[in-house]
Short mmCIF file of C-alpha atoms and ligand atoms in Angstrom, two decimals:
data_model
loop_
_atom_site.label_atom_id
_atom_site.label_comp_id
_atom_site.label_asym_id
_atom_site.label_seq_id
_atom_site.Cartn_x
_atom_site.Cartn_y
_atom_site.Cartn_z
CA UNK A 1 256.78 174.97 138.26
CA UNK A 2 256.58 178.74 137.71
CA UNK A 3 253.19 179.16 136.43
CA UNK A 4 252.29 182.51 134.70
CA UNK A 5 255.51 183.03 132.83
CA UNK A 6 256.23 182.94 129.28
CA UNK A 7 259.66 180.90 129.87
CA UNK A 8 258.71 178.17 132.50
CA UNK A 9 262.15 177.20 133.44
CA UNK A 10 265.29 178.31 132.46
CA UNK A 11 267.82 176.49 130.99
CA UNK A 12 269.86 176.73 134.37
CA UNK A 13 267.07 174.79 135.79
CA UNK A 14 267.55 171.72 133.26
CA UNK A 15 271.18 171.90 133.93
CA UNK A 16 270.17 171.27 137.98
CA UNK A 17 267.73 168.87 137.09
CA UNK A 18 270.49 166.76 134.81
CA UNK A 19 273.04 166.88 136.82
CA UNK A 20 270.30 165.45 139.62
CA UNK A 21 268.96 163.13 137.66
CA UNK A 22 272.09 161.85 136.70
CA UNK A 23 273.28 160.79 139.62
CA UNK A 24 270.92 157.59 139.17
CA UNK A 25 272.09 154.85 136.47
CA UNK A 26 269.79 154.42 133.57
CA UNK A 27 267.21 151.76 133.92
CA UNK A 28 266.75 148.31 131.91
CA UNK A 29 263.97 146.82 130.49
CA UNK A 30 262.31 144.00 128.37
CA UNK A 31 259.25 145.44 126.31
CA UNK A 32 257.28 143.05 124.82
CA UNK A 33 254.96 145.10 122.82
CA UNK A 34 252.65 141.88 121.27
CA UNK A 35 253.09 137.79 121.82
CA UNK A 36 255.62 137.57 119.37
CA UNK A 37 258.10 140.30 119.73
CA UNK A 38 260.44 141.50 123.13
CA UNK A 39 263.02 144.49 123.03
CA UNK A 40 265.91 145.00 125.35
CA UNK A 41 265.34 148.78 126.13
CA UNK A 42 267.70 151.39 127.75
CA UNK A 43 266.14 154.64 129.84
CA UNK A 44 268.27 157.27 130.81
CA UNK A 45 267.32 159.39 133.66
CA UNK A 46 264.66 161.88 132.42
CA UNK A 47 263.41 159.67 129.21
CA UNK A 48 259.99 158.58 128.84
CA UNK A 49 259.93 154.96 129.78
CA UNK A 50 256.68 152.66 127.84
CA UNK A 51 253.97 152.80 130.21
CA UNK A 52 250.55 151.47 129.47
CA UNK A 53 249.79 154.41 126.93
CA UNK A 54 253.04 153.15 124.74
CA UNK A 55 251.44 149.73 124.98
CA UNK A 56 248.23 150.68 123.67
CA UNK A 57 249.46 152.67 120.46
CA UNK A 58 252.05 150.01 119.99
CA UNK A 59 248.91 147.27 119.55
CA UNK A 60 247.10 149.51 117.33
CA UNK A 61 250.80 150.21 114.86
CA UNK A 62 250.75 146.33 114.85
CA UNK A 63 246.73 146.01 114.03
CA UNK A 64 247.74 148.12 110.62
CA UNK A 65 249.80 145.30 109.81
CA UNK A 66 252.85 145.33 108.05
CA UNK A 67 254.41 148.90 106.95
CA UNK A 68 255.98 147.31 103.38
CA UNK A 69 257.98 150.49 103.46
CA UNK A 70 255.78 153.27 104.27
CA UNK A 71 256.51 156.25 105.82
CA UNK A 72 256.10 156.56 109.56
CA UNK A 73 256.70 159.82 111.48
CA UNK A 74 256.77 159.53 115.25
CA UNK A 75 256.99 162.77 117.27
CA UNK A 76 258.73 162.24 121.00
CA UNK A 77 260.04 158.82 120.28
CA UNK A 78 261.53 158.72 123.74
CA UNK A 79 263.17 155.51 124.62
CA UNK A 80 262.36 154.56 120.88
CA UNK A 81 260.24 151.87 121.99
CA UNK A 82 257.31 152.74 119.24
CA UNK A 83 260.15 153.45 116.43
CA UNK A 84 261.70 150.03 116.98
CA UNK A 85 258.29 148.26 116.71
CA UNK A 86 257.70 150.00 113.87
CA UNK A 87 261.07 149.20 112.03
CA UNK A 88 260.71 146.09 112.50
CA UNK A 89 256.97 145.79 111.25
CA UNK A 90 258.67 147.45 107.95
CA UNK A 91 257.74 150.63 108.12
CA UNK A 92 260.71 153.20 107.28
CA UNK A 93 260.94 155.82 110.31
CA UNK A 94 261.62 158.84 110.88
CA UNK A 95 261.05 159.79 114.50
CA UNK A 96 262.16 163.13 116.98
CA UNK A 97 262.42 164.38 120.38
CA UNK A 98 263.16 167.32 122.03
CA UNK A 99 265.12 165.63 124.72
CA UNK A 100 269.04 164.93 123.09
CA UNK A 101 268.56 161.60 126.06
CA UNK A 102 265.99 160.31 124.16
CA UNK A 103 267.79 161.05 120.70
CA UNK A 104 270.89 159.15 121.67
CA UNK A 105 268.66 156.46 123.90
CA UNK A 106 266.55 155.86 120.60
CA UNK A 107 269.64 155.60 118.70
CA UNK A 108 270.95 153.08 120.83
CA UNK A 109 268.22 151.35 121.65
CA UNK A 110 267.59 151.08 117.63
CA UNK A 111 271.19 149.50 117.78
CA UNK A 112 271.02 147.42 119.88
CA UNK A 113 267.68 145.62 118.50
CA UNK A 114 269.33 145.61 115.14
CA UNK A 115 266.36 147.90 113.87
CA UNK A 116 267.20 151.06 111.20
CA UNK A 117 265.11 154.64 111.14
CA UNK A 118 266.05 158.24 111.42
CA UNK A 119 265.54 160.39 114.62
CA UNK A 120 266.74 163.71 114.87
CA UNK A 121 265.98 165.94 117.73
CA UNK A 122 263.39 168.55 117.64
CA UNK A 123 259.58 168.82 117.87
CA UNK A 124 256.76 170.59 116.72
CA UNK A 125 258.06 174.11 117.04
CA UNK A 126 258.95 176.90 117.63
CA UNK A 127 261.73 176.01 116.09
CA UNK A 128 261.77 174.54 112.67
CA UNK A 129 260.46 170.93 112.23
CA UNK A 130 263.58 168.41 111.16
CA UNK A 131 261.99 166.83 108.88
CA UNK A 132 260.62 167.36 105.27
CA UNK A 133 258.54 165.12 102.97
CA UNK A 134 256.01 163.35 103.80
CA UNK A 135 254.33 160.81 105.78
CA UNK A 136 251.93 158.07 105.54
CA UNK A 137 251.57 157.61 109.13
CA UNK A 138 252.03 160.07 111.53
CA UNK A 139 252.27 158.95 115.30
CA UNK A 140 252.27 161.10 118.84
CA UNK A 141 251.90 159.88 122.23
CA UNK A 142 251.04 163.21 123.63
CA UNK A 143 252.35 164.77 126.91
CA UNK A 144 248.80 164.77 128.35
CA UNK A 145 248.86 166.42 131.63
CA UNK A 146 247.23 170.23 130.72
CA UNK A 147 249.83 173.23 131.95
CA UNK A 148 247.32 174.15 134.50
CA UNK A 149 247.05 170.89 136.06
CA UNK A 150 250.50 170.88 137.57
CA UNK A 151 251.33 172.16 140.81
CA UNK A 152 255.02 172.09 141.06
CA UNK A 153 258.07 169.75 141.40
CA UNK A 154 258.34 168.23 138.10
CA UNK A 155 262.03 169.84 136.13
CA UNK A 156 261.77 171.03 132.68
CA UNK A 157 263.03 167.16 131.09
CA UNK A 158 260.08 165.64 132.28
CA UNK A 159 257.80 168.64 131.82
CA UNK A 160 258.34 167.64 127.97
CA UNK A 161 257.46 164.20 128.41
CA UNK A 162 254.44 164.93 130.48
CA UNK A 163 253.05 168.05 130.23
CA UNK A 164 250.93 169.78 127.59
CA UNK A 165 253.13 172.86 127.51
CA UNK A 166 250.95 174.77 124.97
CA UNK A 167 248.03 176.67 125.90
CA UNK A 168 246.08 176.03 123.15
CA UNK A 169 247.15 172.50 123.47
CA UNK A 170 250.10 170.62 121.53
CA UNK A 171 247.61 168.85 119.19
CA UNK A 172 246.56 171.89 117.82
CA UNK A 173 250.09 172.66 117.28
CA UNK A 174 250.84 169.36 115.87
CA UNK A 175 248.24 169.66 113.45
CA UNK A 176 249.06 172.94 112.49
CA UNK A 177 252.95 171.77 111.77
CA UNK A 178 251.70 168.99 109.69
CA UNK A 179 249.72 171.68 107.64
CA UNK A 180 252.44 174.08 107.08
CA UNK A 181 254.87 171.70 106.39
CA UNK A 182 253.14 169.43 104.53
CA UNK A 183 253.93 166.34 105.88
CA UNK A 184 250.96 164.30 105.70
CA UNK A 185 251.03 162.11 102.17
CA UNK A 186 247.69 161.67 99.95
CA UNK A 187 245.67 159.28 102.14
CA UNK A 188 247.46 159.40 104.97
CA UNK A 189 246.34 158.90 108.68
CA UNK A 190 247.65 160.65 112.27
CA UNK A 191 247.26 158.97 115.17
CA UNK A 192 247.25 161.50 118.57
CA UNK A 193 246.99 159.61 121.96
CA UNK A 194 245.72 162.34 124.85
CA UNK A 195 243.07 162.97 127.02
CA UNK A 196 239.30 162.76 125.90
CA UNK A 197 238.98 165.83 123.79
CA UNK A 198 242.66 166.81 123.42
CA UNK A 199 242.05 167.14 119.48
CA UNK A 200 240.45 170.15 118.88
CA UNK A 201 237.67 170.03 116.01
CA UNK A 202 238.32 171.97 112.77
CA UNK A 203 237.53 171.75 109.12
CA UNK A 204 241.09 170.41 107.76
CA UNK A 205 240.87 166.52 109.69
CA UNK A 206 238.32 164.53 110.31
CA UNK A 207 238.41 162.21 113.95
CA UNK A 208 237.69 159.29 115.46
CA UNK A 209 238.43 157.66 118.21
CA UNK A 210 240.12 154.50 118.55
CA UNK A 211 240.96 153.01 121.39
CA UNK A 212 240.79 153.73 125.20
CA UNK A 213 242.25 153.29 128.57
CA UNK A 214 241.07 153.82 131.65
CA UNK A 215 243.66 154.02 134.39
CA UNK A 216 242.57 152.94 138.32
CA UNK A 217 242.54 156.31 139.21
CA UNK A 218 239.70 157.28 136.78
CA UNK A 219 242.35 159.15 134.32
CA UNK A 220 241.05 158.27 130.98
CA UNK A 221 243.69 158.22 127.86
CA UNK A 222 242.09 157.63 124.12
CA UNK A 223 243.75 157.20 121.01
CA UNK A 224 242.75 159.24 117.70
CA UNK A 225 242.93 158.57 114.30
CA UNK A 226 242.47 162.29 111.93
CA UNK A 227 242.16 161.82 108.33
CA UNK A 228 241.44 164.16 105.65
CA UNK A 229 237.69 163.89 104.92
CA UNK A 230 236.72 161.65 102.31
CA UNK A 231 239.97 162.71 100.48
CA UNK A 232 239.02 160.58 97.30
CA UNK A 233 236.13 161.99 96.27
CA UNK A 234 235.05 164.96 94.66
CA UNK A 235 233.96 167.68 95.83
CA UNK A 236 231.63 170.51 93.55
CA UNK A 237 229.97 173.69 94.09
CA UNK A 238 227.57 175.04 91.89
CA UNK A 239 225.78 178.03 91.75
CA UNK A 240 222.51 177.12 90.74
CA UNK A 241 220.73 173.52 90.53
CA UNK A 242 217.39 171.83 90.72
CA UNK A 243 217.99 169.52 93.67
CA UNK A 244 221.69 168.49 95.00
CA UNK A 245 219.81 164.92 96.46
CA UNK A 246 218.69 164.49 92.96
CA UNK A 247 221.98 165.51 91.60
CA UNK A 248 223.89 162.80 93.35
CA UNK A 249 220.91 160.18 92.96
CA UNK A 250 221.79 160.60 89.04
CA UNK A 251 225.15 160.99 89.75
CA UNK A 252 227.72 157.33 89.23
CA UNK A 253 230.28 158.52 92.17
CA UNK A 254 231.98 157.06 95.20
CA UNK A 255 230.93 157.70 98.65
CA UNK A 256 231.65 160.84 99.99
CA UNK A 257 231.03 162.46 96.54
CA UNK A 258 229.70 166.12 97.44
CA UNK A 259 227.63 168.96 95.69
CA UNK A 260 226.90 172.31 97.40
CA UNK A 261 224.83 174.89 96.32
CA UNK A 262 223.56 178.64 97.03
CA UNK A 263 220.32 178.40 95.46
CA UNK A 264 218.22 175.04 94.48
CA UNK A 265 214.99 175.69 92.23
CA UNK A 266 213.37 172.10 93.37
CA UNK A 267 214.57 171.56 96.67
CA UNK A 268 213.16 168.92 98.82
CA UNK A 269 211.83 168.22 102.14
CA UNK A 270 210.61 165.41 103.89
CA UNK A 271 207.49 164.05 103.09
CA UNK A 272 207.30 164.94 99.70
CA UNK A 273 207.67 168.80 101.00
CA UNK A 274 209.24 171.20 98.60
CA UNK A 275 212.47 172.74 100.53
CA UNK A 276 212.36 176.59 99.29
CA UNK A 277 215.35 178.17 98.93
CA UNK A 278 215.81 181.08 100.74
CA UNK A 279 218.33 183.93 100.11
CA UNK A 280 221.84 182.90 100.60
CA UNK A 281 220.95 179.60 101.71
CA UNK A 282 223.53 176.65 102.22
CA UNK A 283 222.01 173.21 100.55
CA UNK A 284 224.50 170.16 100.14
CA UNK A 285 224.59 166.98 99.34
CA UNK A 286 226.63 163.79 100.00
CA UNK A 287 226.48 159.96 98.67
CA UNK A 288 227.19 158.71 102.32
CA UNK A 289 226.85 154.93 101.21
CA UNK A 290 226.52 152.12 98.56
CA UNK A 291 225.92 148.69 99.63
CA UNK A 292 223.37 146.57 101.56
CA UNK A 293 222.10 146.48 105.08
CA UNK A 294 221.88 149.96 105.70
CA UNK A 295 220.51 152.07 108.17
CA UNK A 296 218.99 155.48 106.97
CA UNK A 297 217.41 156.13 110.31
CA UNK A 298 220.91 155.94 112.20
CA UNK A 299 222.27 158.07 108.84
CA UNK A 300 219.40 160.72 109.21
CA UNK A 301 220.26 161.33 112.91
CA UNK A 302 224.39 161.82 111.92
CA UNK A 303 222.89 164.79 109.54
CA UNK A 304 221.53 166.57 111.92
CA UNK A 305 224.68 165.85 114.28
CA UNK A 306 226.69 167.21 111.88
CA UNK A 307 225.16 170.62 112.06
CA UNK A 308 225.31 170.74 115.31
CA UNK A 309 229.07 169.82 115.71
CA UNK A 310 229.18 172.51 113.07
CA UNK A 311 227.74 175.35 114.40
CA UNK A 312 228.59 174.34 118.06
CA UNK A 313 226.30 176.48 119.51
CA UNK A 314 224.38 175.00 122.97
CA UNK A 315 221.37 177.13 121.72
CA UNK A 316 220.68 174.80 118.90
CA UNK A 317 218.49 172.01 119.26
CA UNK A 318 217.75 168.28 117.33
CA UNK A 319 214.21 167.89 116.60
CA UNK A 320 214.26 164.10 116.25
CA UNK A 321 213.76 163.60 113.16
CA UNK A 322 215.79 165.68 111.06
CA UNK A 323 215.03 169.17 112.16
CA UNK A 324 218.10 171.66 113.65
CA UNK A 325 216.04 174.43 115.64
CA UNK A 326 216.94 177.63 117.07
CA UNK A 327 214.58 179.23 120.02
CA UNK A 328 212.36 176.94 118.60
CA UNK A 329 212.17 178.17 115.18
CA UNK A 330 213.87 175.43 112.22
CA UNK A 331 217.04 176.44 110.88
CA UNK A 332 218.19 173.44 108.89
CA UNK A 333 216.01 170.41 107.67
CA UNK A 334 218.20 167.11 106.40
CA UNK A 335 216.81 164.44 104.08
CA UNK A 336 218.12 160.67 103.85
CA UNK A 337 217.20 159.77 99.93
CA UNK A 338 218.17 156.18 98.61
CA UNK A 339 218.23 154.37 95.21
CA UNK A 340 218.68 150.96 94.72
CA UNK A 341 220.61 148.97 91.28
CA UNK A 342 221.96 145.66 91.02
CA UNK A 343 221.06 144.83 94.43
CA UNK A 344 222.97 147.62 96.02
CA UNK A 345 221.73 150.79 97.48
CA UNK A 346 222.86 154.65 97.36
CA UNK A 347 222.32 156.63 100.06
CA UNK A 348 222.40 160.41 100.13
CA UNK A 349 222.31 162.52 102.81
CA UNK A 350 221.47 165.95 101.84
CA UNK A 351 221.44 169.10 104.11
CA UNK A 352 219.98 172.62 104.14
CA UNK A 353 220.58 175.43 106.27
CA UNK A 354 219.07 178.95 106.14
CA UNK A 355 221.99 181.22 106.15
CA UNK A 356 220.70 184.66 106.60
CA UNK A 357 217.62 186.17 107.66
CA UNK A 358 214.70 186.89 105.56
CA UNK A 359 211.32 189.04 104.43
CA UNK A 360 210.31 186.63 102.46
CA UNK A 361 206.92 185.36 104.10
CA UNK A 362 206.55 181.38 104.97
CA UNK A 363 204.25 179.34 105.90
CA UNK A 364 206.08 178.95 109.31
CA UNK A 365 208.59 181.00 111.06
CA UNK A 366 212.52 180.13 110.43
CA UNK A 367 215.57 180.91 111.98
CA UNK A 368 219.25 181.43 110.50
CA UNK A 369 222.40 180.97 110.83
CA UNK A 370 223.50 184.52 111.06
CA UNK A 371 221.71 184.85 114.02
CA UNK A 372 224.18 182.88 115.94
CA UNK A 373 227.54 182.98 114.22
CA UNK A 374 229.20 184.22 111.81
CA UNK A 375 229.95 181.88 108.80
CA UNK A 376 229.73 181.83 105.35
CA UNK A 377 229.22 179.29 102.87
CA UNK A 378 232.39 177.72 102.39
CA UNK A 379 233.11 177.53 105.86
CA UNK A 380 229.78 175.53 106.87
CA UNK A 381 230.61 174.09 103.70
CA UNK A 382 234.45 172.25 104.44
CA UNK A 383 232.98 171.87 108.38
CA UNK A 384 230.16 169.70 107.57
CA UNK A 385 232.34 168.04 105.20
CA UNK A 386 234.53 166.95 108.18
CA UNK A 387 232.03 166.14 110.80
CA UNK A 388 230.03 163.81 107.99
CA UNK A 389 233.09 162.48 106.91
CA UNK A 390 234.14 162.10 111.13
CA UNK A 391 231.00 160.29 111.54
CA UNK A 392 229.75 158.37 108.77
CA UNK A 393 233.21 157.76 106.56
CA UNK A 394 234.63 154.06 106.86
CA UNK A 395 237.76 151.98 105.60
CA UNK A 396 239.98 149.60 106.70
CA UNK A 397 242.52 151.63 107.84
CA UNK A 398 239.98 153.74 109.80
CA UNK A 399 237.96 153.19 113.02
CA UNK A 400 234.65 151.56 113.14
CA UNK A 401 231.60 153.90 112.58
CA UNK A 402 230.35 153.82 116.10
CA UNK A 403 226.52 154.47 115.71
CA UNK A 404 226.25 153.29 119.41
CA UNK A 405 228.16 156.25 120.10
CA UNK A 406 225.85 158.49 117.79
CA UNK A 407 222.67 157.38 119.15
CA UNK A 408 224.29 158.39 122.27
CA UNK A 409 224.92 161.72 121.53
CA UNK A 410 222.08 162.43 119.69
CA UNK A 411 219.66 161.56 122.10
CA UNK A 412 221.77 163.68 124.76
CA UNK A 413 220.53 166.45 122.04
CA UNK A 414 217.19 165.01 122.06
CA UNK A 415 216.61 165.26 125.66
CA UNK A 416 218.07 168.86 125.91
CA UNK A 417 215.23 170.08 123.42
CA UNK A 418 212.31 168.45 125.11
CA UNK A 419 209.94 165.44 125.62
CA UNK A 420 207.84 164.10 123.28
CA UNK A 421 204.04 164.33 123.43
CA UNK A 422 202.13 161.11 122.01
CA UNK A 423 198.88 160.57 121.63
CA UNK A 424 198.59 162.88 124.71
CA UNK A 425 201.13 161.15 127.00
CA UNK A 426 204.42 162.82 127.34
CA UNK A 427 206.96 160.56 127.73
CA UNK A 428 210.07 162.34 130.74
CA UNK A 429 211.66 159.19 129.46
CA UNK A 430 212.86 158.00 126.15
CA UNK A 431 215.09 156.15 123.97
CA UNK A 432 216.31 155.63 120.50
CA UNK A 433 216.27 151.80 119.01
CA UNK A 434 218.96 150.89 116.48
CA UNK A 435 217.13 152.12 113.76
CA UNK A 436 217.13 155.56 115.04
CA UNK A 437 213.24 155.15 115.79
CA UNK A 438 211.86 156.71 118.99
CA UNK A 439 211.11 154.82 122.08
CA UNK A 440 208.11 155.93 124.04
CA UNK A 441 207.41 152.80 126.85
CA UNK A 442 206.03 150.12 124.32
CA UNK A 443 205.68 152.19 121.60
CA UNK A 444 208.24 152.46 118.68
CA UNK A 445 207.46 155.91 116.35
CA UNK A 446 209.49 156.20 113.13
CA UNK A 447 207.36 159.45 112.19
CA UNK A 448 208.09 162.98 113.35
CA UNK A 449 204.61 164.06 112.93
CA UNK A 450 203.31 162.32 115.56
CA UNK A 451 205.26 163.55 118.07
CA UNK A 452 204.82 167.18 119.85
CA UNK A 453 207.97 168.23 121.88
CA UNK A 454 207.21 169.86 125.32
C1 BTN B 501 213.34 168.67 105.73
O1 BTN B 501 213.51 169.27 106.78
O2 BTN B 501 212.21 168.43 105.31
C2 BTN B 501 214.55 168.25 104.96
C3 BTN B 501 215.13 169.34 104.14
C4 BTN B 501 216.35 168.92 103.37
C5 BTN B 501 216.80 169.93 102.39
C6 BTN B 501 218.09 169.58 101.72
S1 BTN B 501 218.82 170.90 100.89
C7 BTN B 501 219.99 169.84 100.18
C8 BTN B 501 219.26 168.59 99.79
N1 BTN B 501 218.68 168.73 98.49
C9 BTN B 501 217.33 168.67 98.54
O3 BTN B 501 216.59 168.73 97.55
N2 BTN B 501 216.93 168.56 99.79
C10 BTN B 501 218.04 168.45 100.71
#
């Protein structure tokens, strides 16, 4: 490969490849994609045969269970493997590729299993998309290998099969295709397998990972399911209010209900604390969950992740409980509230952030937002709207909540802001229990006050 060039190869250099490739017969294969089903596939020279990666999205198309005619898009079909499994689950396809060998093999292959969808070829741009309407499922087995990971040899054919040719990444390409052409239907879910952080975060799709594989060689593949966050619910901003907890306490919504505000005159803070609004601040609130068996602690700690996903800044800091700090000053407090009716209990999860600086004089010193990015309102706004909704938002036809994976990664936040001081020991090593209390040796602590990072 010709690296540093806008054009990588020309389109003498697929001829050559072709006409090489060619020369070998296409191969034969039975895929059996679950117990119960087996199809007779055909692979031209330079089409993506199923691998392990095809086998792992196509058990996680049958876990959704029957398509009873929904719409499934899949981008690079390939050998049609994932098309044909889909058809014949019932879901009506549409699928593409920008190789016209994997167009015809698809077709064929479709044929010959006695399966029905569209494919056309063409991709996610430049040029324009083939298809219009929209989609309740949208599928794409990535080309995973990043540009600058290759160092020569492979032909421009199996470039598209393998090989992240975008820059910024093909996801982010994907995902901006599905945007502009509007092709994901109310409620509908994209699944992208790639490498471990191949998605890039932003406010439009929430994520969550699905599966994984783990290949001998330590290469790592993971499937994600994006979403748009919690896409039944409403959503309000108001200018002024007493308290946006207390809003959605009185409030008869579903989960993910939101409120926002600029200015709250009864704000409040842990402990029975008022939470004074500040100039320009950011305060929202969210009904995260009704039901039974829940655990705030676990929901308190996904708060404070959320700002930090949100502001993605490595100078900001969890202060286990609830507190976001920069250079050691708080710049966002979050509060787990809960009611409890007919047996079942409301949770909301309520944020605030302190936007810009201020005169004003407090009791303790604050930091801001503006002092390490630029944002406004809206934008933290639809953000932490994504990364609550990525973290705390379940359904059936979503992945598992994985609090494991949150305690993980908040107490990799935990650790990076200090030890904790108790009763005059401090503690190099600590851990989180499932409750989102703090380990120190025999000691569980489910109160910030007692504790005195170091
Ligand atoms: C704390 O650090 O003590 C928690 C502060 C939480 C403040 C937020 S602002 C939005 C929501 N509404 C409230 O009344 N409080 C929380």
């Amino acid at each position: 490969m010709r690296k540093g060039e806008n054009s990588v190869f020309t389109s003498e250099d697929a001829t050559l490849e072709i006409n090489r490739l060619f020369e070998k017969d296409s191969d034969e294969l039975e895929w059996e994609p679950n117990k119960n089903q087996k199809f007779r596939l055909v692979i031209p020279p330079t089409v993506y045969p199923p691998r392990e990666d095809t086998d792992l999205l196509a058990r996680r198309l049958t876990s959704l269970g029957p398509g009873r005619g929904r719409k499934l898009l899949e981008i690079g079909c390939g050998t049609g493997a994932l098309t044909i499994l889909a058809a014949s689950l019932g879901w009506q396809v549409s699928a593409c590729d920008i190789n016209p060998y994997a167009v015809a093999a698809s077709r064929g292959n479709l044929e010959a299993n006695m399966q029905k969808a569209t494919i056309r070829e063409g991709g996610v741009g430049p040029e324009k998309f083939p298809y219009q309407g929209q989609f309740d499922l949208i599928v794409w087995n990535l080309p995973y290998i990043p540009l600058d990971q290759v160092d020569s040899t492979l032909g421009p054919m199996e470039e598209a099969a393998l090989i992240d040719t975008d820059y910024k990444g093909l996801a982010l390409r994907l995902l901006n295709c599905v945007k502009n052409n509007d092709l994901l239907s109310k409620l509908g879910r994209i699944l992208i397998l790639g490498r471990p952080n191949s998605v890039p975060s932003q406010a439009d799709f929430a994520i969550r990972k699905w599966d994984t594989l783990e290949f001998d060689d330590g290469e790592k593949l993971e499937i994600n399911c994006l979403w748009r966050p919690y896409e039944k619910s409403a959503k309000n901003y108001v200018e002024i209010t007493g308290s946006t907890n207390d809003d959605l306490l009185n409030f008869d919504g579903p989960v993910g209900t939101h409120i926002s505000t600029s200015h709250q005159t009864s704000g409040r803070g842990r402990r029975d604390r008022t939470w004074k609004s500040i100039e320009q601040c950011y305060a929202g609130s969210w009904i995260v969950e009704i039901g039974k068996n829940i655990n705030p602690g676990l929901i308190q700690l996904s708060g404070g992740l959320a700002v930090l996903k949100t502001v993605n800044d490595k100078r900001l800091n969890l202060k286990w409980p609830n507190d976001i700090m920069f250079e050691n000053r708080k710049m966002s407090g979050v509060l787990v509230e809960g009611r409890t009716s007919n047996g079942n209990t409301k949770v909301v999860l309520g944020i605030g952030i302190n936007l810009k600086s201020t005169d004003e004089i407090l009791d303790f010193e604050i930091s801001s937002l503006d002092e390490i990015v630029d944002l406004d309102h809206k934008e933290i706004d639809s953000k932490l709207n994504c990364n609550l909704s990525s973290l705390l938002e379940s359904g059936s036809d979503l992945p598992p909540v994985d609090f494991e994976d949150i305690r993980e990664e908040v107490l990799q936040h935990m650790k990076d802001f200090g030890s904790p001081n108790y009763n005059g020991k401090t503690y190099e090593d600590f851990g989180l229990s499932k409750y989102g209390e703090l380990i120190l040796g025999e000691n569980t602590i489910d109160d910030g006050e007692e504790i005195n990072w170091i």
